[in-house]
Amino acid sequence: MSLAEAQADPIVRPAARRRGRKAQPARSRLARRRRRAGILLSLPALALVIGLLGVPVGQAVYYSMTQWNGITATWIGPSTYTALVKDPIFWRVVQNNALLLLAVPIAIGIPLVIAALLNEHVRGWRFFRSVYFLPTAISWVVIGMFALRFFSASGVLNGLLAHLGFGASATDMLASEHSALAALAITFIWSMVGTNTIIFLTGMATLDPTLTEAARVDGLSRMGIFFRVTLPLLTRFIQFSFVITVISAFSALFSLIFVMTGGGPGFGTTTLEFFIYQAGFQQVQLGVAALYGVVLFVIMAIVGLVQLRLIKPDDGGGW
Amino acid sequence: MATQQIQLRRKITTGSLLISLVIVAAVMLYPFWYIIDNAFRSSTQYDRQSGHSLGGWRQLFANLPVGGQLLNSTVVCVAAIAIILIVSTTAGFAFAKLRYRGSGLIFLLVVSALMVPLQSILFPEFVNLSNVHLTSSYAGAVLVYAALGTPFATFLMATYYRGISDELIEAAVMDGLGYERTFLQIAIPLSLPAIATITVLQFIQIWDDLLVGLFFLPTNQRTITAGLATLSTGRTTSVPALMAGSLISAIPAIIVYLIFQRHLVKGLTLGMGK
């Protein structure tokens, strides 16, 4: 949210119209009580968020510049950051995050097509919508549990390939670094279908049908209408799903990696979020874990700022 | 002739649309079918991929305290959601209807906590909570879930309360209800749809979560999702047992999804309308 927008936002900026009223004793007493009630009611949420999210962020920044085993911390200083940039392991891990970004356009493109299909409203489309959204309800642990069997050497994928006559190409995708990351990315794309399809379907429902009708009268083909009329009008929804998809790719894949690969083989599927867990939990280098945590936080904060620009609190009329 | 052609083309289009939808549905449903199919096998039946039995279930119950972990999941979900609802309805009401100097800034502060990934603060959080002895019971995990859910829930409630007219609230206060009772007797009943959305969204999120369950709960109080994930890394457990565990852990969330689908969609796309 930009500063100008923030100031125009009625939640952020208290309504100015109340000022300038004549100060009447009863009014001012009421105003005082109102202010007290406001402060009192907003305090628990603030305390919870500051205490359990805000303070630990500060601690993470501090501990990122120390050597820390959970009990004693030895101060090193900002040089940990310069050391990090020179560390090949760091770049190996960041590379995995960057490669995962390649999955994002696919994780947006496929749901766009699916939403367009649903938006034709053939009989029974609501049933299909429910089916597509169903995986959103289940845990990534369960999804990973299936994916592990799907991609393994004796798994479903190879069975399918053999059936189609590609038996020779049977490989254990989870056994080598790049194919393991690809398997992870495919599972991730599958998991995002429900969420992104719903976002685009919501977007398409807001479009004025007379626009596509006009395009049809003008002789545009179905494809032409989709690319030249529908897509441009969905820009805001595509941005929104982009943000959600990137946030998920960087901070929601822990369970999937934990169940499917454990970060391996080698550093094959170790992303930033998973390396934090490994550094802290397996190597008890909590300072290093905090350091990677700060890097992840900065990336998420940048993405989050984009998101704040996109979600505008409306007047609640959408209900 | 021309109309016949148009009709034929329309039929073909509808037909190919339906076929595409069915193919996508098959891809989305196949994992569910695989899990159900293999949950009802024994290890040898799984290897042969033929025959069904309760072998997997027997092994699951022998290796995982399923009942206890389902109960743990329920307790943690209910407690965390209760806290989230209390702090987000009160704060949302304050930010929308009882604005005071600086309330806008505090609102931004609370909502911007949305950007903090738990992984970033995992170890400071864990050390803090274990220092005050909260990781030896449900309390630590409940608090972490509550804190993680609060920013979005508060945003949602504030947005919702803004849709209620100021005059209604002021009139209730003038009638002598006071702010506290106006909140409880007027605002809360009016905001039940938003409360339902938060409840469903958070239930699925918390029920399905691994990270918090793994770190902030003592081993004997693990949630079903965390229990299942650790069982799967054991490598000795048979696939049918894991599939049975997957099935039983997914069922509550699926039921909630099927009943409250509308609320879930609403929460997901809120702020995106128009």
Coordinates of C-alpha atoms in Angstrom, one line a residue:
Chain A
M1 CA 0.0 0.0 0.0
S2 CA 1.5 3.3 -1.0
L3 CA 1.5 6.2 1.5
A4 CA -1.1 8.1 -0.4
E5 CA -3.4 5.1 -0.6
A6 CA -2.8 4.3 3.1
Q7 CA -3.8 7.8 4.0
A8 CA -6.9 7.6 1.9
D9 CA -7.8 4.3 3.5
P10 CA -10.6 4.9 6.0
I11 CA -9.3 2.2 8.4
V12 CA -5.8 3.7 8.4
R13 CA -7.0 7.3 8.6
P14 CA -9.7 8.1 11.2
A15 CA -12.6 9.9 9.6
A16 CA -11.8 13.6 9.7
R17 CA -15.5 14.6 9.8
R18 CA -15.7 14.0 13.5
R19 CA -13.3 16.8 14.3
G20 CA -14.5 20.3 14.5
R21 CA -17.7 19.5 16.3
K22 CA -18.5 21.6 19.3
A23 CA -17.1 20.1 22.4
Q24 CA -20.0 19.2 24.5
P25 CA -19.3 17.7 27.9
A26 CA -21.5 14.6 27.3
R27 CA -19.9 14.2 23.8
S28 CA -16.4 14.4 25.1
R29 CA -17.1 11.9 27.9
L30 CA -18.5 9.6 25.3
A31 CA -15.4 10.2 23.1
R32 CA -13.1 9.4 25.9
R33 CA -14.9 6.1 26.7
R34 CA -14.9 5.3 23.0
R35 CA -11.2 5.8 22.7
R36 CA -10.6 3.7 25.8
A37 CA -12.8 0.9 24.4
G38 CA -10.9 1.1 21.1
I39 CA -7.5 0.8 22.7
L40 CA -8.6 -1.9 25.0
L41 CA -10.2 -4.0 22.2
S42 CA -7.2 -3.7 19.8
L43 CA -4.7 -4.5 22.5
P44 CA -4.9 -8.4 22.6
A45 CA -4.3 -8.7 18.9
L46 CA -1.4 -6.3 19.0
A47 CA 0.2 -8.0 22.0
L48 CA -0.1 -11.5 20.4
V49 CA 1.4 -10.3 17.1
I50 CA 4.2 -8.3 18.7
G51 CA 5.1 -10.9 21.2
L52 CA 5.1 -13.9 19.0
L53 CA 6.0 -12.5 15.6
G54 CA 7.5 -9.0 16.0
V55 CA 9.9 -9.7 18.8
P56 CA 11.3 -13.0 17.3
V57 CA 12.0 -11.1 14.0
G58 CA 14.2 -8.7 16.0
Q59 CA 15.8 -11.7 17.8
A60 CA 16.4 -13.4 14.5
V61 CA 18.2 -10.3 13.2
Y62 CA 20.4 -10.2 16.3
Y63 CA 21.2 -13.9 16.4
S64 CA 21.9 -13.9 12.6
M65 CA 25.1 -12.0 13.6
T66 CA 26.1 -14.5 16.3
Q67 CA 27.2 -18.1 16.8
W68 CA 24.3 -19.5 18.7
N69 CA 23.4 -23.0 20.0
G70 CA 20.2 -22.1 21.8
I71 CA 21.8 -21.4 25.1
T72 CA 24.8 -19.2 24.6
A73 CA 25.3 -16.8 21.7
T74 CA 28.8 -15.5 20.7
W75 CA 28.7 -12.1 18.9
I76 CA 30.3 -12.1 15.5
G77 CA 28.8 -9.1 13.9
P78 CA 27.6 -8.1 10.4
S79 CA 30.5 -10.0 8.9
T80 CA 28.2 -13.1 8.9
Y81 CA 26.4 -11.5 6.0
T82 CA 29.5 -10.9 3.9
A83 CA 30.6 -14.5 4.7
L84 CA 27.2 -15.7 3.6
V85 CA 27.4 -14.1 0.2
K86 CA 30.7 -15.9 -0.3
D87 CA 29.3 -19.2 0.8
P88 CA 28.7 -21.6 -2.2
I89 CA 26.1 -23.5 -0.1
F90 CA 24.0 -20.4 0.2
W91 CA 24.0 -19.9 -3.6
R92 CA 23.2 -23.6 -4.1
V93 CA 20.2 -23.2 -1.9
V94 CA 19.1 -19.9 -3.5
Q95 CA 19.5 -21.6 -6.9
N96 CA 16.8 -24.1 -5.9
N97 CA 14.4 -21.2 -4.9
A98 CA 15.2 -19.5 -8.2
L99 CA 14.4 -22.7 -10.1
L100 CA 11.2 -23.1 -8.2
L101 CA 10.2 -19.7 -9.6
L102 CA 10.2 -21.3 -13.1
A103 CA 7.2 -23.3 -11.9
V104 CA 5.2 -20.2 -11.1
P105 CA 4.1 -19.3 -14.6
I106 CA 2.9 -22.9 -15.1
A107 CA 1.2 -22.8 -11.8
I108 CA -0.7 -19.7 -13.0
G109 CA -1.2 -20.7 -16.7
I110 CA -2.8 -24.0 -16.2
P111 CA -5.4 -22.7 -13.7
L112 CA -6.1 -19.8 -16.1
V113 CA -7.0 -22.3 -18.8
I114 CA -9.1 -24.4 -16.4
A115 CA -10.9 -21.4 -15.2
A116 CA -11.7 -20.4 -18.8
L117 CA -13.1 -23.9 -19.4
L118 CA -15.2 -23.7 -16.2
N119 CA -16.4 -20.2 -17.2
E120 CA -18.1 -21.6 -20.2
H121 CA -20.6 -22.9 -17.7
V122 CA -21.4 -26.2 -19.3
R123 CA -23.9 -28.3 -17.3
G124 CA -22.3 -29.6 -14.1
W125 CA -19.5 -27.0 -14.0
R126 CA -20.1 -26.4 -10.3
F127 CA -19.4 -30.0 -9.6
F128 CA -16.1 -29.8 -11.5
R129 CA -15.2 -26.6 -9.6
S130 CA -15.7 -28.5 -6.3
V131 CA -13.5 -31.4 -7.5
Y132 CA -10.7 -29.1 -8.6
F133 CA -10.7 -27.2 -5.4
L134 CA -10.8 -30.4 -3.2
P135 CA -6.9 -30.8 -2.9
T136 CA -6.9 -27.4 -1.2
A137 CA -8.4 -29.1 1.8
I138 CA -5.8 -31.7 2.3
S139 CA -2.4 -31.5 3.9
W140 CA 0.8 -31.1 1.9
V141 CA 2.0 -34.0 4.1
V142 CA -0.6 -36.3 2.5
I143 CA 0.1 -34.9 -1.0
G144 CA 3.8 -35.5 -0.5
M145 CA 3.0 -39.1 0.7
F146 CA 1.3 -39.8 -2.6
A147 CA 3.8 -37.9 -4.7
L148 CA 6.7 -40.0 -3.2
R149 CA 5.0 -43.2 -4.5
F150 CA 4.1 -41.5 -7.8
F151 CA 7.6 -40.5 -8.8
S152 CA 9.6 -43.4 -7.4
A153 CA 11.3 -46.1 -9.6
S154 CA 8.5 -48.6 -9.1
G155 CA 5.9 -45.9 -8.9
V156 CA 2.8 -44.9 -10.8
L157 CA 4.5 -42.6 -13.3
N158 CA 6.9 -45.3 -14.5
G159 CA 4.1 -47.8 -14.6
L160 CA 2.2 -45.4 -16.8
L161 CA 5.3 -44.8 -19.0
A162 CA 5.9 -48.5 -19.4
H163 CA 2.3 -49.0 -20.4
L164 CA 2.6 -46.4 -23.1
G165 CA 5.7 -48.1 -24.4
F166 CA 8.3 -45.8 -22.8
G167 CA 9.5 -48.5 -20.4
A168 CA 13.1 -47.8 -21.3
S169 CA 12.9 -44.3 -20.0
A170 CA 11.9 -45.5 -16.5
T171 CA 13.8 -43.5 -13.9
D172 CA 13.6 -42.7 -10.2
M173 CA 12.9 -39.0 -10.5
L174 CA 13.6 -38.5 -6.8
A175 CA 17.1 -40.1 -7.1
S176 CA 18.9 -37.3 -8.9
E177 CA 19.2 -33.6 -8.0
H178 CA 17.5 -31.9 -10.9
S179 CA 14.8 -34.4 -11.5
A180 CA 13.9 -34.4 -7.8
L181 CA 13.4 -30.7 -7.9
A182 CA 11.3 -31.1 -11.0
A183 CA 9.2 -33.7 -9.2
L184 CA 8.8 -31.3 -6.3
A185 CA 7.8 -28.5 -8.7
I186 CA 5.2 -30.7 -10.5
T187 CA 3.6 -31.6 -7.2
F188 CA 3.6 -28.0 -6.2
I189 CA 1.9 -27.0 -9.5
W190 CA -0.8 -29.7 -8.9
S191 CA -1.4 -28.4 -5.4
M192 CA -1.9 -24.8 -6.6
V193 CA -4.5 -25.6 -9.2
G194 CA -7.4 -25.3 -6.8
T195 CA -6.5 -22.0 -5.3
N196 CA -5.5 -20.3 -8.5
T197 CA -8.5 -21.6 -10.5
I198 CA -10.8 -20.1 -7.8
I199 CA -9.0 -16.8 -8.0
F200 CA -9.4 -16.6 -11.8
L201 CA -13.0 -17.9 -11.7
T202 CA -13.8 -15.1 -9.3
G203 CA -12.1 -12.6 -11.6
M204 CA -14.0 -13.9 -14.7
A205 CA -17.3 -13.5 -12.8
T206 CA -16.6 -9.8 -12.4
L207 CA -16.1 -9.3 -16.1
D208 CA -18.9 -7.5 -18.0
P209 CA -20.4 -10.1 -20.4
T210 CA -21.3 -7.5 -22.9
L211 CA -17.5 -6.9 -23.6
T212 CA -16.9 -10.5 -24.7
E213 CA -20.2 -10.4 -26.6
A214 CA -19.1 -7.3 -28.4
A215 CA -15.8 -8.9 -29.3
R216 CA -17.7 -12.0 -30.6
V217 CA -19.9 -9.7 -32.8
D218 CA -16.7 -8.1 -34.0
G219 CA -15.7 -11.5 -35.3
L220 CA -13.0 -12.4 -32.7
S221 CA -12.4 -16.2 -32.2
R222 CA -12.7 -17.9 -28.9
M223 CA -8.9 -17.8 -28.5
G224 CA -8.8 -14.2 -29.6
I225 CA -11.4 -13.2 -27.0
F226 CA -9.5 -15.0 -24.3
F227 CA -6.1 -13.4 -25.1
R228 CA -7.2 -10.0 -26.2
V229 CA -10.2 -9.3 -24.0
T230 CA -10.3 -11.6 -21.0
L231 CA -6.6 -11.8 -20.0
P232 CA -6.0 -8.0 -20.0
L233 CA -9.0 -7.5 -17.8
L234 CA -7.8 -10.1 -15.3
T235 CA -4.4 -8.4 -14.7
R236 CA -5.1 -7.7 -11.0
F237 CA -6.2 -11.2 -10.4
I238 CA -3.1 -12.6 -12.1
Q239 CA -0.9 -10.4 -10.0
F240 CA -2.7 -11.6 -6.9
S241 CA -2.3 -15.2 -7.7
F242 CA 1.4 -14.6 -8.7
V243 CA 2.0 -13.2 -5.2
I244 CA 0.2 -16.1 -3.5
T245 CA 2.0 -18.7 -5.7
V246 CA 5.5 -17.2 -4.9
I247 CA 4.7 -17.0 -1.2
S248 CA 3.7 -20.7 -1.3
A249 CA 6.7 -21.7 -3.3
F250 CA 9.1 -20.1 -0.8
S251 CA 7.4 -20.7 2.5
A252 CA 4.8 -23.5 2.3
L253 CA 6.8 -26.3 0.7
F254 CA 8.4 -27.4 4.0
S255 CA 6.0 -30.3 4.5
L256 CA 6.3 -31.5 1.0
I257 CA 10.1 -31.5 1.1
F258 CA 10.1 -33.1 4.5
V259 CA 8.0 -36.0 3.3
M260 CA 9.2 -36.4 -0.3
T261 CA 13.0 -35.8 -0.3
G262 CA 14.2 -34.6 3.1
G263 CA 16.0 -31.9 1.1
G264 CA 18.0 -34.3 -1.0
P265 CA 19.6 -35.9 -2.9
G266 CA 22.5 -33.8 -1.9
F267 CA 21.2 -30.2 -1.9
G268 CA 18.9 -31.1 -4.7
T269 CA 15.7 -29.9 -3.1
T270 CA 17.0 -27.9 -0.2
T271 CA 15.3 -24.5 -0.4
L272 CA 15.9 -21.6 1.9
E273 CA 13.0 -22.6 4.3
F274 CA 14.2 -26.2 4.4
F275 CA 17.8 -25.2 5.0
I276 CA 16.8 -23.2 8.0
Y277 CA 15.3 -26.4 9.5
Q278 CA 18.4 -28.4 8.6
A279 CA 20.9 -25.9 9.9
G280 CA 19.1 -25.4 13.2
F281 CA 17.6 -28.8 13.8
Q282 CA 20.2 -31.2 12.4
Q283 CA 23.4 -29.2 12.8
V284 CA 22.4 -27.1 15.8
Q285 CA 23.8 -24.0 14.2
L286 CA 21.0 -21.7 15.2
G287 CA 22.9 -18.6 14.3
V288 CA 23.1 -19.8 10.7
A289 CA 19.4 -20.8 10.8
A290 CA 18.6 -17.2 11.9
L291 CA 20.8 -15.8 9.1
Y292 CA 18.9 -17.7 6.5
G293 CA 15.7 -16.8 8.2
V294 CA 16.4 -13.1 7.8
V295 CA 17.2 -13.6 4.1
L296 CA 13.9 -15.4 3.7
F297 CA 12.0 -12.8 5.7
V298 CA 13.4 -10.0 3.5
I299 CA 12.3 -11.8 0.3
M300 CA 8.9 -12.4 1.8
A301 CA 8.6 -8.8 2.9
I302 CA 9.2 -7.6 -0.6
V303 CA 6.6 -9.9 -2.0
G304 CA 4.3 -9.0 0.9
L305 CA 4.6 -5.3 0.1
V306 CA 3.5 -6.1 -3.4
Q307 CA 0.5 -8.0 -1.9
L308 CA -0.5 -5.1 0.3
R309 CA -0.8 -3.0 -2.8
L310 CA -3.1 -5.6 -4.3
I311 CA -5.5 -6.4 -1.5
K312 CA -7.5 -3.3 -0.9
P313 CA -9.9 -3.4 2.0
D314 CA -13.2 -2.6 0.3
D315 CA -16.4 -1.5 2.0
G316 CA -17.4 -5.0 2.8
G317 CA -20.1 -4.8 0.1
G318 CA -18.7 -8.0 -1.4
W319 CA -20.5 -10.0 1.2
Chain B
M1 CA -28.6 -25.8 -43.3
A2 CA -26.7 -23.0 -41.7
T3 CA -28.5 -23.4 -38.4
Q4 CA -27.8 -27.1 -38.4
Q5 CA -24.2 -26.5 -38.9
I6 CA -24.1 -24.0 -36.0
Q7 CA -25.9 -26.5 -33.8
L8 CA -23.4 -29.2 -34.7
R9 CA -20.5 -26.9 -34.0
R10 CA -22.0 -26.0 -30.7
K11 CA -22.4 -29.7 -29.8
I12 CA -18.8 -30.4 -30.7
T13 CA -17.6 -27.4 -28.6
T14 CA -19.7 -28.5 -25.6
G15 CA -18.5 -32.1 -26.0
S16 CA -14.8 -31.2 -26.1
L17 CA -15.3 -28.8 -23.2
L18 CA -16.8 -31.7 -21.1
I19 CA -14.0 -34.1 -22.1
S20 CA -11.4 -31.5 -21.0
L21 CA -13.2 -31.0 -17.7
V22 CA -13.3 -34.7 -17.1
I23 CA -9.6 -35.2 -17.9
V24 CA -8.7 -32.4 -15.4
A25 CA -11.0 -34.0 -12.9
A26 CA -9.3 -37.3 -13.3
V27 CA -5.9 -35.7 -12.7
M28 CA -7.1 -33.9 -9.6
L29 CA -8.9 -37.0 -8.2
Y30 CA -6.3 -39.7 -9.0
P31 CA -4.2 -39.2 -5.8
F32 CA -7.4 -39.6 -3.7
W33 CA -8.2 -42.8 -5.5
Y34 CA -4.7 -44.1 -5.1
I35 CA -4.7 -43.4 -1.4
I36 CA -8.1 -45.0 -0.8
D37 CA -7.2 -48.0 -3.0
N38 CA -3.9 -48.7 -1.3
A39 CA -5.0 -48.0 2.3
F40 CA -7.0 -51.2 2.1
R41 CA -4.1 -53.5 1.3
S42 CA -1.5 -55.4 3.2
S43 CA 2.3 -55.0 2.4
T44 CA 2.3 -58.0 0.1
Q45 CA -1.0 -57.0 -1.5
Y46 CA 0.6 -53.6 -2.2
D47 CA 3.7 -55.1 -3.8
R48 CA 1.5 -57.3 -6.0
Q49 CA -1.0 -54.5 -6.5
S50 CA -3.9 -56.9 -6.1
G51 CA -6.3 -57.9 -3.3
H52 CA -7.6 -55.8 -0.5
S53 CA -7.6 -56.2 3.3
L54 CA -7.3 -54.3 6.5
G55 CA -3.6 -55.1 6.9
G56 CA -2.6 -51.5 6.4
W57 CA -5.0 -50.2 9.1
R58 CA -3.8 -52.8 11.6
Q59 CA -0.2 -51.7 11.0
L60 CA -1.2 -48.0 11.3
F61 CA -2.9 -48.5 14.6
A62 CA 0.0 -50.5 15.9
N63 CA 2.5 -47.8 15.0
L64 CA 0.6 -44.6 15.6
P65 CA -1.7 -43.5 18.4
V66 CA -4.3 -42.4 15.9
G67 CA -7.1 -41.7 18.3
G68 CA -4.9 -39.7 20.6
Q69 CA -3.4 -37.7 17.8
L70 CA -6.8 -36.9 16.2
L71 CA -7.8 -35.6 19.7
N72 CA -4.6 -33.5 19.9
S73 CA -5.3 -32.0 16.5
T74 CA -8.8 -31.2 17.6
V75 CA -7.8 -29.6 20.9
V76 CA -5.1 -27.5 19.2
C77 CA -7.4 -26.4 16.4
V78 CA -10.3 -25.4 18.8
A79 CA -8.1 -23.5 21.2
A80 CA -6.1 -21.6 18.5
I81 CA -9.3 -20.7 16.6
A82 CA -10.9 -19.5 19.8
I83 CA -8.0 -17.1 20.5
I84 CA -7.9 -16.0 16.9
L85 CA -11.7 -15.2 16.9
I86 CA -11.5 -13.3 20.2
V87 CA -8.6 -11.1 19.3
S88 CA -9.6 -10.6 15.6
T89 CA -13.2 -9.7 16.2
T90 CA -12.4 -7.2 19.0
A91 CA -9.4 -5.7 17.1
G92 CA -11.3 -5.6 13.8
F93 CA -14.2 -3.8 15.5
A94 CA -11.9 -1.3 17.2
F95 CA -10.0 -0.6 13.9
A96 CA -13.2 -0.2 12.0
K97 CA -15.6 1.5 14.4
L98 CA -13.7 2.8 17.4
R99 CA -10.8 4.6 15.7
Y100 CA -8.4 6.5 17.8
R101 CA -5.3 8.5 17.2
G102 CA -2.7 5.9 15.9
S103 CA -5.2 3.1 15.4
G104 CA -4.5 3.2 11.7
L105 CA -0.8 2.7 12.3
I106 CA -1.5 -0.2 14.7
F107 CA -3.8 -1.8 12.1
L108 CA -1.1 -1.6 9.5
L109 CA 1.4 -3.1 12.0
V110 CA -0.9 -6.1 12.9
V111 CA -1.7 -6.8 9.2
S112 CA 1.9 -6.5 8.0
A113 CA 2.8 -9.4 10.3
L114 CA 1.2 -11.4 7.6
M115 CA 4.6 -11.3 5.8
V116 CA 6.5 -13.1 8.6
P117 CA 7.1 -16.7 7.6
L118 CA 7.4 -18.9 10.7
Q119 CA 10.6 -20.5 9.3
S120 CA 12.3 -17.1 9.6
I121 CA 11.7 -17.0 13.3
L122 CA 11.6 -20.7 14.1
F123 CA 14.4 -21.0 16.5
P124 CA 14.1 -17.7 18.4
E125 CA 10.4 -18.5 18.8
F126 CA 11.1 -22.0 20.0
V127 CA 13.8 -20.9 22.5
N128 CA 11.4 -18.1 23.8
L129 CA 8.6 -20.5 24.4
S130 CA 10.6 -23.3 25.9
N131 CA 12.2 -20.7 28.3
V132 CA 8.7 -20.1 29.7
H133 CA 8.0 -23.8 29.6
L134 CA 5.2 -23.6 27.0
T135 CA 6.6 -26.3 24.7
S136 CA 5.9 -29.1 27.1
S137 CA 2.1 -28.8 26.6
Y138 CA -0.4 -27.7 23.9
A139 CA 0.1 -24.1 25.0
G140 CA 3.1 -23.2 22.8
A141 CA 1.7 -24.6 19.6
V142 CA -1.7 -23.0 20.3
L143 CA -0.1 -19.6 20.8
V144 CA 2.0 -19.8 17.6
Y145 CA -1.0 -20.9 15.5
A146 CA -3.0 -18.1 17.1
A147 CA -0.3 -15.5 16.3
L148 CA 0.1 -16.7 12.7
G149 CA -3.7 -16.6 12.1
T150 CA -4.4 -13.2 13.7
P151 CA -3.1 -10.8 11.0
F152 CA -5.3 -12.0 8.2
A153 CA -8.3 -12.6 10.5
T154 CA -8.0 -9.1 11.8
F155 CA -7.8 -7.7 8.3
L156 CA -10.9 -9.7 7.4
M157 CA -12.9 -8.6 10.4
A158 CA -12.0 -4.9 10.1
T159 CA -13.0 -5.1 6.4
Y160 CA -16.3 -6.7 7.4
Y161 CA -17.1 -4.3 10.2
R162 CA -16.6 -1.4 7.9
G163 CA -19.5 -2.6 5.9
I164 CA -21.8 -2.0 9.0
S165 CA -23.1 1.5 9.2
D166 CA -21.6 3.8 11.8
E167 CA -25.1 5.1 12.6
L168 CA -26.2 1.7 13.8
I169 CA -23.3 1.4 16.2
E170 CA -23.7 4.9 17.5
A171 CA -27.4 4.5 18.0
A172 CA -26.9 1.3 20.0
V173 CA -24.3 3.1 22.2
M174 CA -26.6 6.1 22.7
D175 CA -29.4 3.7 23.7
G176 CA -27.2 2.9 26.7
L177 CA -25.7 -0.4 25.6
G178 CA -22.2 0.9 26.0
Y179 CA -19.3 -0.1 23.6
E180 CA -18.7 -3.5 25.1
R181 CA -22.4 -4.6 24.9
T182 CA -22.8 -3.0 21.5
F183 CA -19.9 -5.1 20.3
L184 CA -21.2 -8.3 21.9
Q185 CA -24.9 -7.9 21.1
I186 CA -24.9 -6.0 17.8
A187 CA -21.6 -6.4 16.0
I188 CA -20.9 -10.1 16.7
P189 CA -24.2 -11.4 15.6
L190 CA -24.0 -9.3 12.4
S191 CA -20.5 -10.7 11.6
L192 CA -21.3 -14.4 11.8
P193 CA -20.5 -14.9 8.1
A194 CA -17.0 -13.5 8.5
I195 CA -16.5 -15.5 11.7
A196 CA -17.5 -18.7 9.8
T197 CA -15.0 -17.9 7.1
I198 CA -12.2 -17.4 9.5
T199 CA -13.1 -20.6 11.4
V200 CA -13.1 -22.7 8.3
L201 CA -9.9 -21.2 6.8
Q202 CA -8.0 -21.6 10.1
F203 CA -9.3 -25.1 10.8
I204 CA -8.0 -26.4 7.5
Q205 CA -4.7 -24.5 7.8
I206 CA -4.0 -25.7 11.4
W207 CA -5.3 -29.2 10.8
D208 CA -3.0 -29.6 7.8
D209 CA 0.1 -27.9 9.3
L210 CA 3.3 -29.8 9.9
L211 CA 5.9 -27.3 11.0
V212 CA 4.3 -26.0 14.2
G213 CA 3.1 -29.4 15.2
L214 CA 6.6 -30.9 14.7
F215 CA 8.4 -28.2 16.7
F216 CA 6.2 -26.8 19.4
L217 CA 4.4 -29.9 20.7
P218 CA 5.9 -32.6 22.9
T219 CA 6.2 -36.0 21.2
N220 CA 3.3 -37.5 23.1
Q221 CA 1.0 -34.6 22.1
R222 CA 1.6 -34.5 18.4
T223 CA -1.1 -33.7 15.9
I224 CA -2.2 -36.3 13.4
T225 CA -0.4 -34.5 10.6
A226 CA 2.8 -34.2 12.4
G227 CA 2.6 -37.8 13.7
L228 CA 2.0 -39.1 10.2
A229 CA 4.9 -37.1 8.7
T230 CA 7.3 -38.5 11.3
L231 CA 6.0 -42.0 10.8
S232 CA 6.7 -41.6 7.1
T233 CA 10.3 -40.7 7.6
G234 CA 10.7 -43.9 9.6
R235 CA 11.0 -45.8 6.3
T236 CA 10.1 -49.0 8.0
T237 CA 6.4 -48.3 7.9
S238 CA 4.6 -50.0 5.0
V239 CA 2.9 -47.9 2.3
P240 CA -0.6 -49.2 3.0
A241 CA -0.3 -48.0 6.7
L242 CA 0.8 -44.6 5.5
M243 CA -2.0 -44.4 3.0
A244 CA -4.5 -45.4 5.7
G245 CA -3.0 -42.7 7.9
S246 CA -3.3 -40.2 5.1
L247 CA -6.9 -41.1 4.6
I248 CA -7.9 -40.8 8.2
S249 CA -6.0 -37.5 8.6
A250 CA -7.6 -36.0 5.5
I251 CA -11.2 -36.9 6.3
P252 CA -12.0 -34.2 8.9
A253 CA -10.6 -31.4 6.7
I254 CA -12.5 -32.8 3.6
I255 CA -15.8 -32.9 5.5
V256 CA -15.3 -29.3 6.7
Y257 CA -14.4 -28.4 3.1
L258 CA -17.5 -30.1 1.7
I259 CA -19.9 -28.4 4.2
F260 CA -18.3 -24.9 4.2
Q261 CA -16.9 -24.7 0.7
R262 CA -18.5 -21.3 0.1
H263 CA -16.9 -19.7 3.1
L264 CA -13.5 -21.0 2.2
V265 CA -13.8 -19.5 -1.3
K266 CA -15.0 -16.2 0.1
G267 CA -12.0 -15.9 2.5
L268 CA -9.6 -16.8 -0.3
T269 CA -10.8 -14.2 -2.7
L270 CA -11.8 -11.5 -0.3
G271 CA -10.6 -8.0 -1.3
M272 CA -10.4 -9.2 -4.9
G273 CA -14.0 -8.6 -5.9
K274 CA -15.1 -5.8 -8.2

